[in-house]
Coordinates of C-alpha atoms in Angstrom, one line a residue:
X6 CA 17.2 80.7 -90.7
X7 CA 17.8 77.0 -90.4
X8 CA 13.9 76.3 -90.0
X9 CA 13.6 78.5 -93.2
X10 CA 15.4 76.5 -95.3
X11 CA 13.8 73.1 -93.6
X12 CA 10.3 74.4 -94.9
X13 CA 11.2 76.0 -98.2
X14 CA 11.4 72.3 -99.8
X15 CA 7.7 71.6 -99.0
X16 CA 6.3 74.5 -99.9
X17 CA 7.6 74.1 -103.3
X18 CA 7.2 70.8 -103.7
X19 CA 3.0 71.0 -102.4
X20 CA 3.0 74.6 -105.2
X21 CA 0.5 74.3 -107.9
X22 CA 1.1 72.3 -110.7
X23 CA -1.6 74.2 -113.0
X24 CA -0.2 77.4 -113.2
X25 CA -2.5 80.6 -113.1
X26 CA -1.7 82.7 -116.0
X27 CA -3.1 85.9 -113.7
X28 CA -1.0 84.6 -110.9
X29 CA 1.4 88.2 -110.9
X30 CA -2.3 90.4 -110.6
X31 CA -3.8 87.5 -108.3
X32 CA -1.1 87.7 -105.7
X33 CA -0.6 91.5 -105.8
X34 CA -3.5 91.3 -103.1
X35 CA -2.6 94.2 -100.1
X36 CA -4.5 91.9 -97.9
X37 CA -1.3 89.6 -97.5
X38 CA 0.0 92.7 -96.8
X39 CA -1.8 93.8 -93.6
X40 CA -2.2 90.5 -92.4
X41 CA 1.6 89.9 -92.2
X42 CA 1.7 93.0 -90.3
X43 CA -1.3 92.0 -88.1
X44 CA 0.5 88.7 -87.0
X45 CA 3.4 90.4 -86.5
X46 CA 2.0 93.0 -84.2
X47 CA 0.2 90.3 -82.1
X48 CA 3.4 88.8 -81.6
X49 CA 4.7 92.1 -80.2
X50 CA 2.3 92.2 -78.0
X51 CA 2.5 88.5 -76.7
X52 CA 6.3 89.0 -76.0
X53 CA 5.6 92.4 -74.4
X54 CA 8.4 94.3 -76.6
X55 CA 8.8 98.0 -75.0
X56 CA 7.5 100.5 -77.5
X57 CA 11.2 102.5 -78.9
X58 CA 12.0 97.9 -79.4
X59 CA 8.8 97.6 -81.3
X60 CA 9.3 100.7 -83.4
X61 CA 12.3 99.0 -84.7
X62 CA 10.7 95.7 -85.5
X63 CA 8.0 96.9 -87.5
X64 CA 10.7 99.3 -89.6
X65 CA 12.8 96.8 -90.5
X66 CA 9.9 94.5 -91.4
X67 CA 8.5 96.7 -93.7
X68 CA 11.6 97.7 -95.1
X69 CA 12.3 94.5 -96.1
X70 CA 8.8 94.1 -97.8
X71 CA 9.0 97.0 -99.5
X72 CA 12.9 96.3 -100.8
X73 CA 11.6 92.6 -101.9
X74 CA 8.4 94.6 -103.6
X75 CA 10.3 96.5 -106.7
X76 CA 9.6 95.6 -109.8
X77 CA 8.5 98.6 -111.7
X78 CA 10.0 102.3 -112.5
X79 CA 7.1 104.2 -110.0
X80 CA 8.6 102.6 -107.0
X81 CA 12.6 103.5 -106.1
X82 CA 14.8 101.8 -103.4
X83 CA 15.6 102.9 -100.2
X84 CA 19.1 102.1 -100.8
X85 CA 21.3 105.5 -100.3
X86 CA 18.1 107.5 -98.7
X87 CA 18.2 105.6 -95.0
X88 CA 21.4 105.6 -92.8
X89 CA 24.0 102.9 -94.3
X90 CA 21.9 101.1 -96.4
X91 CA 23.6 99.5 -99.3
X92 CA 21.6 98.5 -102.3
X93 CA 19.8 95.5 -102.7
X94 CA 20.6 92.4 -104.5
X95 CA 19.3 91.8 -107.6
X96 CA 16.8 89.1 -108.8
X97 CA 18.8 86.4 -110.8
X98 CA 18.6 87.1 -114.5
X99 CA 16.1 85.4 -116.3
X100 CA 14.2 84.3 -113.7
X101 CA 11.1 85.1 -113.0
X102 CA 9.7 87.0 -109.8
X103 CA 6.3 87.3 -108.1
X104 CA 7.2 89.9 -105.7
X105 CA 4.1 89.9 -103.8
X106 CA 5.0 86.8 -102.6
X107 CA 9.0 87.6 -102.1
X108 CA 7.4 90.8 -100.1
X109 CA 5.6 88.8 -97.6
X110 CA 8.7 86.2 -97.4
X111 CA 10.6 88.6 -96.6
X112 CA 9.0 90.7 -94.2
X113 CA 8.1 87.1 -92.1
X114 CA 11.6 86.3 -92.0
X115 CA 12.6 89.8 -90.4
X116 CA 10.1 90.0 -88.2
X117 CA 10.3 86.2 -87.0
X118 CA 14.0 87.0 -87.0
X119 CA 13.3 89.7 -84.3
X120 CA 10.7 88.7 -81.8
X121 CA 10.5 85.7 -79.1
X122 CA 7.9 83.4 -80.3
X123 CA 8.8 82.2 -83.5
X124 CA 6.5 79.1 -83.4
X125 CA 3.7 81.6 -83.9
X126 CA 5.2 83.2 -87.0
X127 CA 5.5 79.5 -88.2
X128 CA 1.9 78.9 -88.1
X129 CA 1.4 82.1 -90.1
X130 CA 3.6 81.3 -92.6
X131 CA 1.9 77.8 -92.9
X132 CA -1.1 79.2 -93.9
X133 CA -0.5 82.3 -96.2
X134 CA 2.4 80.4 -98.1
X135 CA -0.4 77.9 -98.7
X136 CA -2.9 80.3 -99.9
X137 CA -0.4 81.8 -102.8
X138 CA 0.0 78.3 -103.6
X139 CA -3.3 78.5 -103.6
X140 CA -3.5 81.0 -106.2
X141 CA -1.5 79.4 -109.0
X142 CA 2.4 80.3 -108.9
X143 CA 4.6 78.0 -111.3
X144 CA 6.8 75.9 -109.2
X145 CA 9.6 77.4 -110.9
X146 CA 8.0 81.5 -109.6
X147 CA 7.1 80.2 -106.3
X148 CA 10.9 78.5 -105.4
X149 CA 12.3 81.9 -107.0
X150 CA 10.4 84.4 -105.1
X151 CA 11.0 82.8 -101.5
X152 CA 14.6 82.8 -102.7
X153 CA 14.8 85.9 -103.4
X154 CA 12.6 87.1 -100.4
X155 CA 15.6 85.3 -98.0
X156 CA 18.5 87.4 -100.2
X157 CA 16.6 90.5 -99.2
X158 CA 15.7 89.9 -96.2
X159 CA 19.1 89.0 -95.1
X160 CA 20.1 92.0 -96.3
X161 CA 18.3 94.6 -94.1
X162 CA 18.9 92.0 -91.1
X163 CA 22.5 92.3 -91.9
X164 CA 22.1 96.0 -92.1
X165 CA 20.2 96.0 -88.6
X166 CA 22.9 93.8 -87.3
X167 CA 24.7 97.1 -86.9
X168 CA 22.4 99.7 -85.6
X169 CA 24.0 99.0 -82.3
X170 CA 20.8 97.8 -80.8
X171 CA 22.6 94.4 -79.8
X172 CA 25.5 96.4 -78.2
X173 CA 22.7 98.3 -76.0
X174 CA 21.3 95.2 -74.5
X175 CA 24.5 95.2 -72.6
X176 CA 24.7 99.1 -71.2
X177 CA 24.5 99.9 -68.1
X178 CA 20.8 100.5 -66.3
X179 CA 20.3 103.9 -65.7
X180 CA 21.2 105.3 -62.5
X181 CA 18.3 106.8 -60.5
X182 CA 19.2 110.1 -58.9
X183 CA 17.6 109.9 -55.4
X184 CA 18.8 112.6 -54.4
X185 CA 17.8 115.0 -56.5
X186 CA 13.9 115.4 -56.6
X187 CA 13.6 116.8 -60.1
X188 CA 15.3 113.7 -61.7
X189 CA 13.1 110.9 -62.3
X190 CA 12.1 108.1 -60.0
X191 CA 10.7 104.8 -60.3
X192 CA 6.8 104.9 -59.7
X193 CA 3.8 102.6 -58.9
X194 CA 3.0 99.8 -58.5
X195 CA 6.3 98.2 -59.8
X196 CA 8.9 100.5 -59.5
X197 CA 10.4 99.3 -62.7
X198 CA 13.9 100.6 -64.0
X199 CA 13.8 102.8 -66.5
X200 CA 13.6 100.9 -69.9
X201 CA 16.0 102.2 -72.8
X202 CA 17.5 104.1 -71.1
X203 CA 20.4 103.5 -74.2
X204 CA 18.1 104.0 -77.2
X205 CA 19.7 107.2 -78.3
X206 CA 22.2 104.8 -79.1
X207 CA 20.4 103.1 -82.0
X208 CA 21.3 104.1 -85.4
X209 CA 18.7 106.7 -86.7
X210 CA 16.8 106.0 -90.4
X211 CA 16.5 109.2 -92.0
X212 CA 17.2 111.6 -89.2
X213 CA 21.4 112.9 -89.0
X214 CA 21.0 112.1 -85.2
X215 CA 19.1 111.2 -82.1
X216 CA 19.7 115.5 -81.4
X217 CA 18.6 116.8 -84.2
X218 CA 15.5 118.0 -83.0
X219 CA 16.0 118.5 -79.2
X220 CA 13.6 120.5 -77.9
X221 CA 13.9 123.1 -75.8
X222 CA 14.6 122.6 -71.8
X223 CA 11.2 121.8 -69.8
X224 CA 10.0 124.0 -67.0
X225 CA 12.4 124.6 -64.2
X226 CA 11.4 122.4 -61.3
X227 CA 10.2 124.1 -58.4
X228 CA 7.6 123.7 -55.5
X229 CA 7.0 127.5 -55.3
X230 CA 3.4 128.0 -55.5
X231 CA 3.9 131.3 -57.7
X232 CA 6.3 129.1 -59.9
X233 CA 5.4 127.8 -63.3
X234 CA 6.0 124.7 -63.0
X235 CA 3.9 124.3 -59.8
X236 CA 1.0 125.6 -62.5
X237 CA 1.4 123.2 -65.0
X238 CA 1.7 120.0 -61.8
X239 CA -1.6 121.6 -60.0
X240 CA -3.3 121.3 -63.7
X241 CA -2.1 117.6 -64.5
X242 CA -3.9 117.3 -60.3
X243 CA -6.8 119.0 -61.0
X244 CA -7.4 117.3 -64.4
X245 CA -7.4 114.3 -63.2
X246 CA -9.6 115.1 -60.3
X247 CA -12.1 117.0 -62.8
X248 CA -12.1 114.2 -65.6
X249 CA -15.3 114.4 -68.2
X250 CA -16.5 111.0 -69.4
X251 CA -15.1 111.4 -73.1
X252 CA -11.5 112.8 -71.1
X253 CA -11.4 109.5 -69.9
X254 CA -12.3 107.4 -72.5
X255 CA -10.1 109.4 -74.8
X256 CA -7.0 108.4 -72.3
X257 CA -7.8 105.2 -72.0
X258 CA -8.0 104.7 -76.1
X259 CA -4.6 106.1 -76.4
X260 CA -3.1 104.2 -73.2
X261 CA -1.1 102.1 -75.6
X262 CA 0.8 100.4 -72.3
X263 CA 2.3 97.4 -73.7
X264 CA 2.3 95.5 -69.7
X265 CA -0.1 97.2 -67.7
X266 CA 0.2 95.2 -64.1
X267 CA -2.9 95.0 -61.8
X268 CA -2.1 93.8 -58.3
X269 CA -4.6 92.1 -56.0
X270 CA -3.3 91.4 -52.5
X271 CA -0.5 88.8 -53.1
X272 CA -1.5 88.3 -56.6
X273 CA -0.1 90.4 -59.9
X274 CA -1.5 89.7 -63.3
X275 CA -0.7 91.8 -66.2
X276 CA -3.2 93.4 -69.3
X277 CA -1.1 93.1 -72.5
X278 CA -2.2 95.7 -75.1
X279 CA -0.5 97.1 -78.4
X280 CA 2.5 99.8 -78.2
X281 CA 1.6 103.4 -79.3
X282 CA 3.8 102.4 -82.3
X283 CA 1.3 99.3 -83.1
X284 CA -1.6 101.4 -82.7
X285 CA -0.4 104.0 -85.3
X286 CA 0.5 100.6 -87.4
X287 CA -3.0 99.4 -87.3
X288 CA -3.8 102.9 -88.3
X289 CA -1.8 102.4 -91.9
X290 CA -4.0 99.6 -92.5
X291 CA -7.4 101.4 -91.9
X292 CA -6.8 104.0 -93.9
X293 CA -4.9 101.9 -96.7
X294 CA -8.1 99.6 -96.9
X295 CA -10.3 102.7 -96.8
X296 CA -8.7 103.8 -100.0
X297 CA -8.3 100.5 -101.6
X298 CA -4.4 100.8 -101.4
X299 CA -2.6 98.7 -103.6
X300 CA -0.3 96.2 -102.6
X301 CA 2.9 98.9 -103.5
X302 CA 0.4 101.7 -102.3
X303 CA 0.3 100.0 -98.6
X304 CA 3.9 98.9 -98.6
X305 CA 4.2 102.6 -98.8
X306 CA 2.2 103.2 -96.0
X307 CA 3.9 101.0 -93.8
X308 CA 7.5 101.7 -94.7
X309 CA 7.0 106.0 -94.2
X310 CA 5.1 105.4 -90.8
X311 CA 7.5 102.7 -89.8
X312 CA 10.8 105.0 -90.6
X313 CA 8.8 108.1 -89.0
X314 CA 8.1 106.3 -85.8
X315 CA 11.4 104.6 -85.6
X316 CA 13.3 108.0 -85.7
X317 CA 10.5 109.2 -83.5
X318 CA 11.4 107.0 -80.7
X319 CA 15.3 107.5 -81.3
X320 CA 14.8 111.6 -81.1
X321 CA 12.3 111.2 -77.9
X322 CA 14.3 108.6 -75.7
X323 CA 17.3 110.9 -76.2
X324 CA 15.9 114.1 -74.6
X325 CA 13.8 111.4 -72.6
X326 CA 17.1 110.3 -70.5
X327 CA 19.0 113.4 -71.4
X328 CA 16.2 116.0 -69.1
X329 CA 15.5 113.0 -66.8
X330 CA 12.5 114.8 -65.6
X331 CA 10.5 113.3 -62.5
X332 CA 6.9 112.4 -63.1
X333 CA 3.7 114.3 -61.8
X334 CA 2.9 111.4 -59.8
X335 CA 6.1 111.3 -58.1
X336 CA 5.6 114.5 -56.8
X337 CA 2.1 114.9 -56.4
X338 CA 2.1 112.0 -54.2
X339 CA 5.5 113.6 -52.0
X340 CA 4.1 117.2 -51.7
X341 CA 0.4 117.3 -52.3
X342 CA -1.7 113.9 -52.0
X343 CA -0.1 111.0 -51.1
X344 CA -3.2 109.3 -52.2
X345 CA -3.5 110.6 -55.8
X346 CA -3.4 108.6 -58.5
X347 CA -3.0 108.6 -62.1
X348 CA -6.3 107.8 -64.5
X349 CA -2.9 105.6 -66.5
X350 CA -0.4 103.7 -65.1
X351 CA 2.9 105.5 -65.2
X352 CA 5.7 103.9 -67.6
X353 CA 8.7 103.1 -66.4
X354 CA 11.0 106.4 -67.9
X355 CA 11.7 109.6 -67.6
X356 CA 8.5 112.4 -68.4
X357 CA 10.2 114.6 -70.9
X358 CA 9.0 115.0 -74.1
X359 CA 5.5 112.5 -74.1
X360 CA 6.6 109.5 -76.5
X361 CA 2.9 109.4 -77.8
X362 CA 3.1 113.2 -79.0
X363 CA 6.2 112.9 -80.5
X364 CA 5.6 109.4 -82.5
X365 CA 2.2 110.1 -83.2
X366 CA 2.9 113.8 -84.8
X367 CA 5.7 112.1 -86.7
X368 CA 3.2 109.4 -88.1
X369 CA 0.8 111.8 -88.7
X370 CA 3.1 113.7 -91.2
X371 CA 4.0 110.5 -92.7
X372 CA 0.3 109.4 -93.5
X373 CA -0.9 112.8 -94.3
X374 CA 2.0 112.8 -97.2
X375 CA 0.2 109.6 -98.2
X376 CA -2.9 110.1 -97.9
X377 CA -3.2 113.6 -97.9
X378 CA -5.2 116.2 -94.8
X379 CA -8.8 115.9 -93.8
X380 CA -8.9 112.2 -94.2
X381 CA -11.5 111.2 -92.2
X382 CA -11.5 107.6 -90.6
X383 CA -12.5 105.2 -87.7
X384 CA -10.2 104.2 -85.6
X385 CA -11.1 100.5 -84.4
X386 CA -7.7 100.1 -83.4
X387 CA -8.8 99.2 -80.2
X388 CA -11.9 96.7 -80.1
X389 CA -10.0 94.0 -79.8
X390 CA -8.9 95.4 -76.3
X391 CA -12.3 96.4 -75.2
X392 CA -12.2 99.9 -76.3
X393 CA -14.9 101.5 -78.3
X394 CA -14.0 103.5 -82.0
X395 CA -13.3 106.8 -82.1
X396 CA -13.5 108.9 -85.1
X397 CA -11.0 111.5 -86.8
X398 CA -11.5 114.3 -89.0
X399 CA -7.6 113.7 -90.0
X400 CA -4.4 111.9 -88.7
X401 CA -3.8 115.5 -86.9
X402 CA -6.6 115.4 -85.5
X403 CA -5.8 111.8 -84.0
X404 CA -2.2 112.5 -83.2
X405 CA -3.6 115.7 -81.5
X406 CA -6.2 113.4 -79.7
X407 CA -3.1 111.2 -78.9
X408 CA -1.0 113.7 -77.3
X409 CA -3.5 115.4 -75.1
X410 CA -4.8 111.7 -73.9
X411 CA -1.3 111.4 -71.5
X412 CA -2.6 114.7 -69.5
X413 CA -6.3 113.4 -69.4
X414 CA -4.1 110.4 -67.9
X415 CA -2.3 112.1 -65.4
X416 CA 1.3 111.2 -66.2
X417 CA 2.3 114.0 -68.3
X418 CA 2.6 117.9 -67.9
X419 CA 1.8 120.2 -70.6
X420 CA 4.7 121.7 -72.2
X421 CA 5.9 117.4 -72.3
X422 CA 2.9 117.3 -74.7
X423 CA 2.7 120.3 -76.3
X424 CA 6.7 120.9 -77.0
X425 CA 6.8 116.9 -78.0
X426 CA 4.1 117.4 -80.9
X427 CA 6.3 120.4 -82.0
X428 CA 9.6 117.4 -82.6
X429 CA 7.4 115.1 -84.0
X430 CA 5.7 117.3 -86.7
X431 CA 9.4 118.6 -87.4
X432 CA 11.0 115.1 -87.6
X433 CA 8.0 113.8 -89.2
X434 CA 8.1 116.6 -92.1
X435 CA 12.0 116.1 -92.4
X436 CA 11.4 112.5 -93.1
X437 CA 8.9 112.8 -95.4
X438 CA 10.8 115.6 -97.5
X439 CA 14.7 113.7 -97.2
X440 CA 12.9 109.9 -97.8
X441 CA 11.1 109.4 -101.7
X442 CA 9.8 106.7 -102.2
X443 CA 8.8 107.5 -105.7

């Protein structure tokens, strides 16, 4: 916050001195918008964030834009509707407000607030401070609006200061159950500990509670050959051995693995790539640019998806750590081919429910209320990662896509996929019906 306050001065004192009397209109541009969320996820994936950590970065950040945003009757706060949150500050009386600008002010500071590499939010803020200057904000706007962009944004970090997430960096690893062959175990090539293994812990958004929709127990383990769970680990093997072209490009769009490590004799390197979270994010801004969102329009976006995946993550680590189920590649590789391996790399917790069916059902709801059903789009979420587009007839369709990719990838069995779309769609629609915006 100290570096904040070092640069405010010279931003103000390099703002415009001919004034833009279309400054409000001129600055209301969605683009700063999206771009402050692009930097941010490209940060996220330069300090490797695990996906639930990632969720909660991009909620708060867009909370905090959206809180700064409010300046007209269409639009109401937050402020009573999420867990705890107390009602914002107001402006100072009197003085004038380009919220645009406190939006994107305060959104930087949150999210540079919560990642590793602040130097790199710096830079940002360098340049896109510059451009509203840029655009022709009084002096007098322009030192108002960053003030009142800090009040609000130290208001939801105060407010995130108590979601417990600090308390959870000191919990106890999980315990791996070796003797149990049902529980999960540590897989190839790292053997990681389970990450999160607390997150259940983290204050929910909307949602009463990380149980509120628990789904029901997954299949019995059992290596009976006549059992049903044998069935559904024989289809994740034969899947995988049986993969079409377009099965594994569609797992390999939705891998989403925020460190995938590649080893070479003595030599590890790692692939960085964005979360499943970030790819439903980069998602908000395809469709909010396809419709020519305005600047409150995409703040919108942003803020639903954000809450929806946040709670997502929160409902999914619980029955994640709370089933504890072993992976297929654990056991394929014990009782059936020791030299099987999954399309995917496996990530490092427990298979029950699939994170990506949950979050991306719960997105799905949240843009669908949005943006309404059937909205086609291309997803060139990610091209910058090598991957070609794919297309969508709606964001069911994608979150459908999404879900079905982690069998196509080998790391998840059915009823992980099919019962985890089932919570997401019901935590999704409970968000979107508890949480107005309007």
């Amino acid at each position: 916050m100290k570096k904040l306050l070092y640069f405010l001065p010279i931003f103000v004192l390099l703002s415009c001195e001919n004034s833009n009397p279309n400054f409000q209109k001129d600055a209301a541009d969605a683009e700063f918008v999206h771009r402050t969320m692009k930097k941010i996820t490209d940060v996220i994936v330069h300090d490797i964030f695990s996906p639930p950590v990632a969720s909660r970065i991009y909620a708060y950040t867009s909370i905090a834009g959206y809180e700064a945003s409010l300046n007209n009757e269409k639009y109401q706060t937050l402020a009573g509707q999420l867990t705890d949150f107390k009602p914002m500050p107001k402006p100072t009386a009197n003085q004038e407000i380009c919220h645009p600008l406190a939006s994107v002010h305060a959104m930087l500071i949150v999210g540079k607030t919560m990642i590793f590499s602040e130097d790199k939010i710096t830079e940002f803020e360098a340049e896109i401070y510059a451009e509203f200057q840029e655009i022709g904000i009084p002096k007098a706007v322009f030192e108002h609006s960053m003030a009142y962009g800090e009040t609000v944004a130290k208001h939801v970090l105060a407010w995130a200061s108590e979601d417990n997430y600090k308390q959870t960096r000191t919990f106890p690893k999980f315990e791996v159950n070796l003797d149990d062959e049902a529980r999960w175990q540590p897989t190839p090539p790292d053997y990681m500990e389970g990450i999160e293994p607390s997150w259940n812990k983290i204050r929910p958004l909307a949602i009463d509670s990380a149980q509120q929709f628990q789904p029901p127990f997954p299949t019995e383990y059992s290596l009976d050959k006549n059992s049903l769970f044998y069935k559904e680990l024989m289809e994740v093997y034969n899947v995988r051995k049986n993969l079409t072209v377009e099965q594994t490009e569609i797992a390999k769009f939705w891998d989403c693995n925020p460190f995938v490590s590649t080893h070479k004799a003595h030599l590890m390197y790692a692939t960085k790539k964005i979360t499943p979270g970030g790819h439903w994010i980069n998602i908000v801004s395809i469709a909010a640019r396809k419709s020519n969102s305005d600047f409150m329009q995409t703040l919108e976006a942003y803020t639903m998806t954000s809450i929806a995946l946040m709670d997502g993550f929160i409902s999914c680590w619980d029955e994640k750590y709370r089933s504890n189920l072993v992976r297929p590649e654990t056991v394929i590789n014990k009782n059936i081919d020791e030299d099987w391996l999954p399309l995917l790399q496996t990530p490092p917790f427990p298979e029950y429910t699939s994170g990506h069916s949950v979050i991306s059902s719960a997105a799905s709801v949240a843009l669908t209320s949005i943006y309404g059903d059937n909205y086609a789009f291309e997803d060139t979420s990610e091209e910058e990662y090598g991957l070609t587009v794919r297309s969508f007839k709606s964001f069911y369709d994608a979150s459908a896509e999404a879900a079905v990719s982690r069998l196509y990838g080998g790391i998840h069995y059915r009823p992980a996929i099919d019962n985890g779309v089932t919570q997401g769609k019901a935590l999704g629609h409970f968000v979107v019906q508890k949480v107005k915006l309007k």
